[in-house]
PDB file of C-alpha atoms and ligand atoms in Angstrom:
ATOM      1  CA  UNK A  33       0.000   0.000   0.000  1.00 96.00           C
ATOM      2  CA  UNK A  34       1.120   3.548  -0.778  1.00 97.00           C
ATOM      3  CA  UNK A  35       0.254   6.384   1.629  1.00 98.00           C
ATOM      4  CA  UNK A  36       0.903  10.099   1.047  1.00 98.00           C
ATOM      5  CA  UNK A  37       0.295  12.651   3.800  1.00 98.00           C
ATOM      6  CA  UNK A  38       0.214  16.387   3.066  1.00 98.00           C
ATOM      7  CA  UNK A  39       0.555  18.723   6.066  1.00 98.00           C
ATOM      8  CA  UNK A  40       2.015  22.084   7.103  1.00 98.00           C
ATOM      9  CA  UNK A  41       3.556  20.226  10.086  1.00 98.00           C
ATOM     10  CA  UNK A  42       5.312  17.242   8.473  1.00 98.00           C
ATOM     11  CA  UNK A  43       7.332  16.749  11.695  1.00 97.00           C
ATOM     12  CA  UNK A  44       4.087  15.786  13.421  1.00 96.00           C
ATOM     13  CA  UNK A  45       4.048  12.567  11.400  1.00 97.00           C
ATOM     14  CA  UNK A  46       7.541  11.494  12.556  1.00 96.00           C
ATOM     15  CA  UNK A  47       5.858   9.018  14.931  1.00 95.00           C
ATOM     16  CA  UNK A  48       5.011   6.901  11.882  1.00 94.00           C
ATOM     17  CA  UNK A  49       8.680   5.880  11.804  1.00 92.00           C
ATOM     18  CA  UNK A  50       8.229   3.991  15.100  1.00 92.00           C
ATOM     19  CA  UNK A  51       6.850   0.630  16.200  1.00 89.00           C
ATOM     20  CA  UNK A  52       4.812  -1.629  13.939  1.00 91.00           C
ATOM     21  CA  UNK A  53       4.122   0.972  11.248  1.00 92.00           C
ATOM     22  CA  UNK A  54       7.778   2.072  11.131  1.00 93.00           C
ATOM     23  CA  UNK A  55       8.852  -1.550  10.782  1.00 94.00           C
ATOM     24  CA  UNK A  56       6.299  -2.165   8.017  1.00 94.00           C
ATOM     25  CA  UNK A  57       7.766   0.816   6.136  1.00 94.00           C
ATOM     26  CA  UNK A  58      11.297  -0.557   6.502  1.00 94.00           C
ATOM     27  CA  UNK A  59      10.104  -3.938   5.234  1.00 96.00           C
ATOM     28  CA  UNK A  60       8.417  -2.331   2.222  1.00 94.00           C
ATOM     29  CA  UNK A  61       4.885  -3.390   3.225  1.00 94.00           C
ATOM     30  CA  UNK A  62       3.891   0.278   3.476  1.00 96.00           C
ATOM     31  CA  UNK A  63       5.334   2.975   1.247  1.00 97.00           C
ATOM     32  CA  UNK A  64       4.647   6.167   3.198  1.00 97.00           C
ATOM     33  CA  UNK A  65       5.681   9.705   2.216  1.00 97.00           C
ATOM     34  CA  UNK A  66       4.991  12.943   4.106  1.00 97.00           C
ATOM     35  CA  UNK A  67       4.864  16.203   2.114  1.00 98.00           C
ATOM     36  CA  UNK A  68       5.075  19.802   3.326  1.00 98.00           C
ATOM     37  CA  UNK A  69       2.163  21.804   1.890  1.00 98.00           C
ATOM     38  CA  UNK A  70       4.336  24.945   1.964  1.00 98.00           C
ATOM     39  CA  UNK A  71       6.613  23.381  -0.677  1.00 98.00           C
ATOM     40  CA  UNK A  72       3.681  23.851  -3.089  1.00 98.00           C
ATOM     41  CA  UNK A  73       3.282  27.604  -2.502  1.00 98.00           C
ATOM     42  CA  UNK A  74       4.736  30.122  -4.953  1.00 98.00           C
ATOM     43  CA  UNK A  75       4.912  33.339  -2.876  1.00 98.00           C
ATOM     44  CA  UNK A  76       7.846  34.538  -0.812  1.00 98.00           C
ATOM     45  CA  UNK A  77       5.994  34.003   2.486  1.00 98.00           C
ATOM     46  CA  UNK A  78       4.852  30.462   1.572  1.00 98.00           C
ATOM     47  CA  UNK A  79       1.268  31.453   2.408  1.00 98.00           C
ATOM     48  CA  UNK A  80      -1.256  28.643   2.898  1.00 98.00           C
ATOM     49  CA  UNK A  81      -4.236  30.511   4.410  1.00 97.00           C
ATOM     50  CA  UNK A  82      -6.444  33.555   3.924  1.00 97.00           C
ATOM     51  CA  UNK A  83      -9.559  35.168   5.441  1.00 97.00           C
ATOM     52  CA  UNK A  84     -12.962  33.514   4.905  1.00 97.00           C
ATOM     53  CA  UNK A  85     -15.423  34.923   2.357  1.00 98.00           C
ATOM     54  CA  UNK A  86     -18.614  35.855   4.187  1.00 98.00           C
ATOM     55  CA  UNK A  87     -16.663  36.760   7.308  1.00 98.00           C
ATOM     56  CA  UNK A  88     -16.295  34.886  10.562  1.00 96.00           C
ATOM     57  CA  UNK A  89     -13.500  33.791  12.827  1.00 95.00           C
ATOM     58  CA  UNK A  90     -10.265  32.116  11.790  1.00 95.00           C
ATOM     59  CA  UNK A  91      -8.551  31.452   8.493  1.00 96.00           C
ATOM     60  CA  UNK A  92      -9.230  29.127   5.563  1.00 97.00           C
ATOM     61  CA  UNK A  93      -6.627  27.125   3.635  1.00 98.00           C
ATOM     62  CA  UNK A  94      -6.113  28.549   0.129  1.00 98.00           C
ATOM     63  CA  UNK A  95      -6.998  26.280  -2.801  1.00 98.00           C
ATOM     64  CA  UNK A  96      -3.932  26.593  -5.024  1.00 98.00           C
ATOM     65  CA  UNK A  97      -1.245  25.071  -2.749  1.00 98.00           C
ATOM     66  CA  UNK A  98      -3.607  22.135  -2.145  1.00 98.00           C
ATOM     67  CA  UNK A  99      -4.250  21.639  -5.870  1.00 98.00           C
ATOM     68  CA  UNK A 100      -0.514  21.641  -6.602  1.00 98.00           C
ATOM     69  CA  UNK A 101       0.201  19.191  -3.750  1.00 98.00           C
ATOM     70  CA  UNK A 102      -2.618  16.838  -4.761  1.00 98.00           C
ATOM     71  CA  UNK A 103      -1.515  16.966  -8.425  1.00 98.00           C
ATOM     72  CA  UNK A 104       1.958  15.927  -7.270  1.00 98.00           C
ATOM     73  CA  UNK A 105       0.771  12.887  -5.294  1.00 98.00           C
ATOM     74  CA  UNK A 106      -2.198  11.751  -7.429  1.00 97.00           C
ATOM     75  CA  UNK A 107      -0.214   9.188  -9.423  1.00 91.00           C
ATOM     76  CA  UNK A 108      -0.550   8.262 -13.091  1.00 90.00           C
ATOM     77  CA  UNK A 109      -4.344   8.393 -13.307  1.00 81.00           C
ATOM     78  CA  UNK A 110      -5.172   4.747 -13.969  1.00 85.00           C
ATOM     79  CA  UNK A 111      -5.891   4.276 -10.275  1.00 88.00           C
ATOM     80  CA  UNK A 112      -8.370   6.345  -8.266  1.00 96.00           C
ATOM     81  CA  UNK A 113      -6.679   6.984  -4.918  1.00 98.00           C
ATOM     82  CA  UNK A 114      -8.782   7.605  -1.802  1.00 98.00           C
ATOM     83  CA  UNK A 115      -8.359  11.182  -0.558  1.00 98.00           C
ATOM     84  CA  UNK A 116      -9.050  11.223   3.177  1.00 98.00           C
ATOM     85  CA  UNK A 117      -9.747  14.681   4.568  1.00 98.00           C
ATOM     86  CA  UNK A 118      -9.666  14.613   8.385  1.00 98.00           C
ATOM     87  CA  UNK A 119     -12.324  16.938   9.715  1.00 97.00           C
ATOM     88  CA  UNK A 120     -14.683  17.080  12.688  1.00 96.00           C
ATOM     89  CA  UNK A 121     -17.338  17.581   9.954  1.00 96.00           C
ATOM     90  CA  UNK A 122     -16.573  14.170   8.407  1.00 97.00           C
ATOM     91  CA  UNK A 123     -18.182  10.744   8.659  1.00 98.00           C
ATOM     92  CA  UNK A 124     -17.044   8.908  11.803  1.00 98.00           C
ATOM     93  CA  UNK A 125     -14.029   6.637  11.333  1.00 98.00           C
ATOM     94  CA  UNK A 126     -14.769   3.035  12.367  1.00 96.00           C
ATOM     95  CA  UNK A 127     -13.091  -0.355  12.338  1.00 95.00           C
ATOM     96  CA  UNK A 128     -15.295  -1.225   9.325  1.00 95.00           C
ATOM     97  CA  UNK A 129     -13.867   1.814   7.494  1.00 98.00           C
ATOM     98  CA  UNK A 130     -10.337   0.772   8.504  1.00 97.00           C
ATOM     99  CA  UNK A 131     -10.945  -2.668   6.923  1.00 96.00           C
ATOM    100  CA  UNK A 132     -12.249  -1.037   3.717  1.00 98.00           C
ATOM    101  CA  UNK A 133      -9.300   1.342   3.472  1.00 98.00           C
ATOM    102  CA  UNK A 134      -6.820  -1.505   4.116  1.00 97.00           C
ATOM    103  CA  UNK A 135      -7.909  -2.972   0.733  1.00 97.00           C
ATOM    104  CA  UNK A 136      -6.883   0.168  -1.182  1.00 98.00           C
ATOM    105  CA  UNK A 137      -3.657   0.548  -3.166  1.00 97.00           C
ATOM    106  CA  UNK A 138      -3.189   4.267  -2.526  1.00 98.00           C
ATOM    107  CA  UNK A 139      -4.380   6.537   0.303  1.00 98.00           C
ATOM    108  CA  UNK A 140      -3.751  10.292   0.414  1.00 98.00           C
ATOM    109  CA  UNK A 141      -4.361  12.220   3.635  1.00 98.00           C
ATOM    110  CA  UNK A 142      -4.910  15.992   3.376  1.00 98.00           C
ATOM    111  CA  UNK A 143      -4.345  17.555   6.796  1.00 98.00           C
ATOM    112  CA  UNK A 144      -6.295  20.774   7.197  1.00 94.00           C
ATOM    113  CA  UNK A 145      -5.566  23.354   9.884  1.00 87.00           C
ATOM    114  CA  UNK A 146      -7.414  26.539  10.850  1.00 78.00           C
ATOM    115  CA  UNK A 147     -11.105  26.468   9.874  1.00 90.00           C
ATOM    116  CA  UNK A 148     -10.467  23.979   7.066  1.00 95.00           C
ATOM    117  CA  UNK A 149      -9.679  23.830   3.343  1.00 98.00           C
ATOM    118  CA  UNK A 150     -11.541  25.864   0.679  1.00 98.00           C
ATOM    119  CA  UNK A 151     -14.487  23.601  -0.218  1.00 98.00           C
ATOM    120  CA  UNK A 152     -13.787  23.859  -3.956  1.00 98.00           C
ATOM    121  CA  UNK A 153     -10.618  21.799  -3.491  1.00 98.00           C
ATOM    122  CA  UNK A 154     -12.699  18.809  -2.366  1.00 98.00           C
ATOM    123  CA  UNK A 155     -15.105  19.211  -5.320  1.00 98.00           C
ATOM    124  CA  UNK A 156     -12.222  19.549  -7.794  1.00 98.00           C
ATOM    125  CA  UNK A 157     -10.340  16.597  -6.271  1.00 98.00           C
ATOM    126  CA  UNK A 158     -13.415  14.400  -6.853  1.00 98.00           C
ATOM    127  CA  UNK A 159     -12.435  14.199 -10.527  1.00 97.00           C
ATOM    128  CA  UNK A 160      -9.404  12.091  -9.700  1.00 97.00           C
ATOM    129  CA  UNK A 161      -9.836  10.896  -6.103  1.00 98.00           C
ATOM    130  CA  UNK A 162     -12.484   9.121  -4.099  1.00 98.00           C
ATOM    131  CA  UNK A 163     -12.863  11.984  -1.571  1.00 98.00           C
ATOM    132  CA  UNK A 164     -13.793  11.042   2.005  1.00 98.00           C
ATOM    133  CA  UNK A 165     -14.088  13.630   4.812  1.00 98.00           C
ATOM    134  CA  UNK A 166     -13.516  11.587   7.983  1.00 98.00           C
ATOM    135  CA  UNK A 167     -13.765  12.428  11.707  1.00 98.00           C
ATOM    136  CA  UNK A 168     -12.358  10.556  14.699  1.00 98.00           C
ATOM    137  CA  UNK A 169     -15.383  11.447  16.821  1.00 97.00           C
ATOM    138  CA  UNK A 170     -17.415  14.270  18.251  1.00 97.00           C
ATOM    139  CA  UNK A 171     -14.721  16.589  19.566  1.00 96.00           C
ATOM    140  CA  UNK A 172     -12.472  19.172  17.944  1.00 95.00           C
ATOM    141  CA  UNK A 173      -8.730  18.929  17.281  1.00 96.00           C
ATOM    142  CA  UNK A 174      -6.631  21.818  15.985  1.00 95.00           C
ATOM    143  CA  UNK A 175      -5.743  20.005  12.791  1.00 96.00           C
ATOM    144  CA  UNK A 176      -5.816  16.681  10.990  1.00 97.00           C
ATOM    145  CA  UNK A 177      -2.339  15.451  11.933  1.00 98.00           C
ATOM    146  CA  UNK A 178      -3.258  13.603  15.144  1.00 97.00           C
ATOM    147  CA  UNK A 179      -6.229  12.050  13.347  1.00 98.00           C
ATOM    148  CA  UNK A 180      -3.923  10.864  10.549  1.00 98.00           C
ATOM    149  CA  UNK A 181      -1.624   9.201  13.086  1.00 97.00           C
ATOM    150  CA  UNK A 182      -4.635   7.305  14.423  1.00 98.00           C
ATOM    151  CA  UNK A 183      -6.047   6.375  11.021  1.00 98.00           C
ATOM    152  CA  UNK A 184      -2.719   5.273   9.488  1.00 97.00           C
ATOM    153  CA  UNK A 185      -2.124   3.030  12.505  1.00 96.00           C
ATOM    154  CA  UNK A 186      -5.648   1.565  12.424  1.00 97.00           C
ATOM    155  CA  UNK A 187      -5.475   0.898   8.659  1.00 97.00           C
ATOM    156  CA  UNK A 188      -1.789  -0.014   8.424  1.00 96.00           C
ATOM    157  CA  UNK A 189      -2.042  -2.804  11.014  1.00 95.00           C
ATOM    158  CA  UNK A 190      -4.726  -4.481   8.856  1.00 96.00           C
ATOM    159  CA  UNK A 191      -2.457  -4.625   5.802  1.00 95.00           C
ATOM    160  CA  UNK A 192      -1.359  -8.274   5.427  1.00 93.00           C
ATOM    161  CA  UNK A 193       2.038  -8.896   7.036  1.00 92.00           C
ATOM    162  CA  UNK A 194       2.123  -5.742   9.197  1.00 92.00           C
ATOM    163  CA  UNK A 195       0.876  -7.535  12.330  1.00 91.00           C
ATOM    164  CA  UNK A 196       3.063 -10.619  12.768  1.00 85.00           C
ATOM    165  CA  UNK A 197       0.345 -12.898  14.129  1.00 88.00           C
ATOM    166  CA  UNK A 198      -2.904 -12.335  12.158  1.00 86.00           C
ATOM    167  CA  UNK A 199      -4.770 -14.261  14.917  1.00 88.00           C
ATOM    168  CA  UNK A 200      -4.393 -11.192  17.124  1.00 84.00           C
ATOM    169  CA  UNK A 201      -6.643  -9.249  14.717  1.00 87.00           C
ATOM    170  CA  UNK A 202      -9.502 -11.710  15.173  1.00 83.00           C
ATOM    171  CA  UNK A 203     -10.252 -11.431  18.886  1.00 77.00           C
ATOM    172  CA  UNK A 204     -10.038  -7.700  19.453  1.00 84.00           C
ATOM    173  CA  UNK A 205     -12.454  -4.930  20.299  1.00 83.00           C
ATOM    174  CA  UNK A 206     -14.932  -4.071  17.500  1.00 85.00           C
ATOM    175  CA  UNK A 207     -14.031  -7.084  15.341  1.00 79.00           C
ATOM    176  CA  UNK A 208     -17.414  -8.680  16.224  1.00 86.00           C
ATOM    177  CA  UNK A 209     -19.317  -5.549  17.249  1.00 92.00           C
ATOM    178  CA  UNK A 210     -18.420  -6.026  20.934  1.00 96.00           C
ATOM    179  CA  UNK A 211     -15.653  -4.711  23.169  1.00 97.00           C
ATOM    180  CA  UNK A 212     -12.808  -7.103  23.981  1.00 96.00           C
ATOM    181  CA  UNK A 213     -12.877  -9.280  27.100  1.00 97.00           C
ATOM    182  CA  UNK A 214     -10.517  -8.463  30.034  1.00 98.00           C
ATOM    183  CA  UNK A 215      -7.092 -10.131  30.049  1.00 98.00           C
ATOM    184  CA  UNK A 216      -4.816 -11.338  32.871  1.00 98.00           C
ATOM    185  CA  UNK A 217      -1.289 -12.673  33.219  1.00 98.00           C
ATOM    186  CA  UNK A 218       0.949 -14.062  35.981  1.00 98.00           C
ATOM    187  CA  UNK A 219       0.972 -14.035  38.968  1.00 98.00           C
ATOM    188  CA  UNK A 220      -2.334 -15.891  39.481  1.00 98.00           C
ATOM    189  CA  UNK A 221      -2.889 -13.920  42.705  1.00 98.00           C
ATOM    190  CA  UNK A 222      -1.649 -10.326  42.854  1.00 98.00           C
ATOM    191  CA  UNK A 223      -2.148  -7.995  45.838  1.00 98.00           C
ATOM    192  CA  UNK A 224      -4.911 -10.258  47.133  1.00 98.00           C
ATOM    193  CA  UNK A 225      -6.635 -10.270  43.759  1.00 98.00           C
ATOM    194  CA  UNK A 226      -7.005 -13.691  42.138  1.00 98.00           C
ATOM    195  CA  UNK A 227      -7.384 -14.196  38.399  1.00 98.00           C
ATOM    196  CA  UNK A 228     -10.934 -15.450  37.571  1.00 98.00           C
ATOM    197  CA  UNK A 229     -10.708 -19.155  38.433  1.00 98.00           C
ATOM    198  CA  UNK A 230     -12.190 -20.408  35.161  1.00 98.00           C
ATOM    199  CA  UNK A 231      -9.136 -19.085  33.287  1.00 98.00           C
ATOM    200  CA  UNK A 232      -6.934 -21.539  35.226  1.00 98.00           C
ATOM    201  CA  UNK A 233      -9.299 -24.483  34.632  1.00 98.00           C
ATOM    202  CA  UNK A 234      -8.004 -25.622  31.250  1.00 98.00           C
ATOM    203  CA  UNK A 235     -11.634 -26.029  30.153  1.00 98.00           C
ATOM    204  CA  UNK A 236     -11.594 -24.236  26.808  1.00 98.00           C
ATOM    205  CA  UNK A 237     -15.363 -24.309  26.332  1.00 98.00           C
ATOM    206  CA  UNK A 238     -15.953 -22.704  29.721  1.00 98.00           C
ATOM    207  CA  UNK A 239     -13.205 -20.148  29.100  1.00 98.00           C
ATOM    208  CA  UNK A 240     -14.737 -19.149  25.753  1.00 98.00           C
ATOM    209  CA  UNK A 241     -18.140 -18.756  27.436  1.00 98.00           C
ATOM    210  CA  UNK A 242     -16.681 -16.686  30.297  1.00 98.00           C
ATOM    211  CA  UNK A 243     -14.925 -14.385  27.836  1.00 98.00           C
ATOM    212  CA  UNK A 244     -18.014 -13.953  25.672  1.00 98.00           C
ATOM    213  CA  UNK A 245     -20.100 -13.060  28.753  1.00 98.00           C
ATOM    214  CA  UNK A 246     -17.463 -10.558  29.859  1.00 98.00           C
ATOM    215  CA  UNK A 247     -17.609  -8.995  26.376  1.00 98.00           C
ATOM    216  CA  UNK A 248     -21.383  -8.689  26.606  1.00 98.00           C
ATOM    217  CA  UNK A 249     -21.294  -7.276  30.172  1.00 98.00           C
ATOM    218  CA  UNK A 250     -18.505  -4.811  29.431  1.00 98.00           C
ATOM    219  CA  UNK A 251     -20.155  -3.617  26.209  1.00 98.00           C
ATOM    220  CA  UNK A 252     -23.528  -3.180  27.938  1.00 98.00           C
ATOM    221  CA  UNK A 253     -21.819  -1.134  30.666  1.00 98.00           C
ATOM    222  CA  UNK A 254     -19.521   1.028  28.556  1.00 98.00           C
ATOM    223  CA  UNK A 255     -21.084   1.089  25.079  1.00 98.00           C
ATOM    224  CA  UNK A 256     -24.811   0.288  25.275  1.00 97.00           C
ATOM    225  CA  UNK A 257     -25.137   1.791  21.762  1.00 97.00           C
ATOM    226  CA  UNK A 258     -23.182  -1.206  20.421  1.00 97.00           C
ATOM    227  CA  UNK A 259     -25.484  -3.730  22.144  1.00 97.00           C
ATOM    228  CA  UNK A 260     -28.487  -2.199  20.393  1.00 96.00           C
ATOM    229  CA  UNK A 261     -26.745  -2.594  17.016  1.00 96.00           C
ATOM    230  CA  UNK A 262     -26.312  -6.380  17.483  1.00 95.00           C
ATOM    231  CA  UNK A 263     -28.187  -8.681  15.120  1.00 95.00           C
ATOM    232  CA  UNK A 264     -30.047 -11.081  17.431  1.00 95.00           C
ATOM    233  CA  UNK A 265     -29.565 -13.857  14.849  1.00 95.00           C
ATOM    234  CA  UNK A 266     -25.857 -13.905  15.783  1.00 94.00           C
ATOM    235  CA  UNK A 267     -26.635 -14.532  19.491  1.00 96.00           C
ATOM    236  CA  UNK A 268     -26.710 -18.035  20.924  1.00 97.00           C
ATOM    237  CA  UNK A 269     -28.808 -19.238  23.855  1.00 97.00           C
ATOM    238  CA  UNK A 270     -26.147 -18.394  26.444  1.00 98.00           C
ATOM    239  CA  UNK A 271     -25.678 -14.888  24.935  1.00 98.00           C
ATOM    240  CA  UNK A 272     -29.427 -14.319  25.234  1.00 98.00           C
ATOM    241  CA  UNK A 273     -29.425 -15.500  28.862  1.00 98.00           C
ATOM    242  CA  UNK A 274     -26.564 -13.130  29.721  1.00 98.00           C
ATOM    243  CA  UNK A 275     -28.323 -10.195  28.016  1.00 98.00           C
ATOM    244  CA  UNK A 276     -31.600 -11.081  29.759  1.00 98.00           C
ATOM    245  CA  UNK A 277     -29.777 -11.033  33.117  1.00 98.00           C
ATOM    246  CA  UNK A 278     -28.591  -7.521  32.177  1.00 98.00           C
ATOM    247  CA  UNK A 279     -32.216  -6.489  31.604  1.00 97.00           C
ATOM    248  CA  UNK A 280     -32.230  -6.614  27.786  1.00 98.00           C
ATOM    249  CA  UNK A 281     -35.149  -8.083  25.832  1.00 97.00           C
ATOM    250  CA  UNK A 282     -35.003  -9.571  22.342  1.00 96.00           C
ATOM    251  CA  UNK A 283     -37.956  -8.502  20.149  1.00 94.00           C
ATOM    252  CA  UNK A 284     -38.199  -8.952  16.334  1.00 93.00           C
ATOM    253  CA  UNK A 285     -34.500  -9.716  15.963  1.00 92.00           C
ATOM    254  CA  UNK A 286     -33.442  -6.573  17.858  1.00 94.00           C
ATOM    255  CA  UNK A 287     -31.807  -6.311  21.270  1.00 97.00           C
ATOM    256  CA  UNK A 288     -33.875  -3.802  23.266  1.00 97.00           C
ATOM    257  CA  UNK A 289     -32.484  -1.958  26.317  1.00 96.00           C
ATOM    258  CA  UNK A 290     -33.985  -2.150  29.810  1.00 93.00           C
ATOM    259  CA  UNK A 291     -36.852   0.374  30.116  1.00 84.00           C
TER     260      UNK A 291
HETATM  261 CL1  6GU B 409     -10.325  14.033  11.769  1.00 72.77          CL
HETATM  262  N1  6GU B 409      -9.928  16.522  12.564  1.00 72.77           N
HETATM  263  C1  6GU B 409     -10.076  17.539  13.424  1.00 72.77           C
HETATM  264  N2  6GU B 409      -9.514  18.719  13.158  1.00 72.77           N
HETATM  265  N3  6GU B 409     -10.757  17.440  14.555  1.00 72.77           N
HETATM  266  C2  6GU B 409     -11.303  16.253  14.806  1.00 72.77           C
HETATM  267  C3  6GU B 409     -11.189  15.158  13.962  1.00 72.77           C
HETATM  268  C4  6GU B 409     -10.481  15.323  12.826  1.00 72.77           C
HETATM  269  N4  6GU B 409     -11.853  14.117  14.486  1.00 72.77           N
HETATM  270  C5  6GU B 409     -12.353  14.558  15.628  1.00 72.77           C
HETATM  271  N5  6GU B 409     -12.031  15.848  15.821  1.00 72.77           N
END
């Protein structure tokens, strides 16, 4: 996979040289380049922003440096790269989106700052890119760089070969619509706190059941919105009993919260 990131703070993306993603770059699994938007300006002051038409607070990123930068990274035209525009006004980034993006050959991230990029850039870019404004969630960051760090890590780890043991991608939070179960390691008793006994039993059926129930309990507690999105057809008898004990009711294939 090829990834291009355009930013006025290219140093922000230095973290992508570390850990799993850094290693994947060294091994050639990810080809990642960071570009300084100011290198695509033509004036002496390397200006990237200007005041908003219609008035209002803050500054808007000028179209021309963005057009020049996107022209430079677009590639030969026989592919249609995905242009991800991090913005609190985007669609929410999810694990499902990370899986989709991990299938792509070429991702371009356009990091806006200030109040955002002139809207015409996104319209114009639609001729050559699949343009996707994407948000990490309902809060505001000063720019797209931190969001790009998160998204490149979430997508990059799903690219085959980046995570050494692909098994570790199967049983993790959000892979089945539930949060992950709690984990424990040695010692079996620590500061008077024993590990749940079933985990020491060697009974793999019971362990699987315990973990599934912990997933259901934890998700109901922390993310009840995810419980309501479950398809009841995917729930076995024991799942239904656990949800019933938590006060949920199953009606017409939906999991309904306690009143
Ligand atoms: Cl992707 N960008 C910015 N600037 N703020 C955000 C965000 C993205 N996601 C949540 N807040």
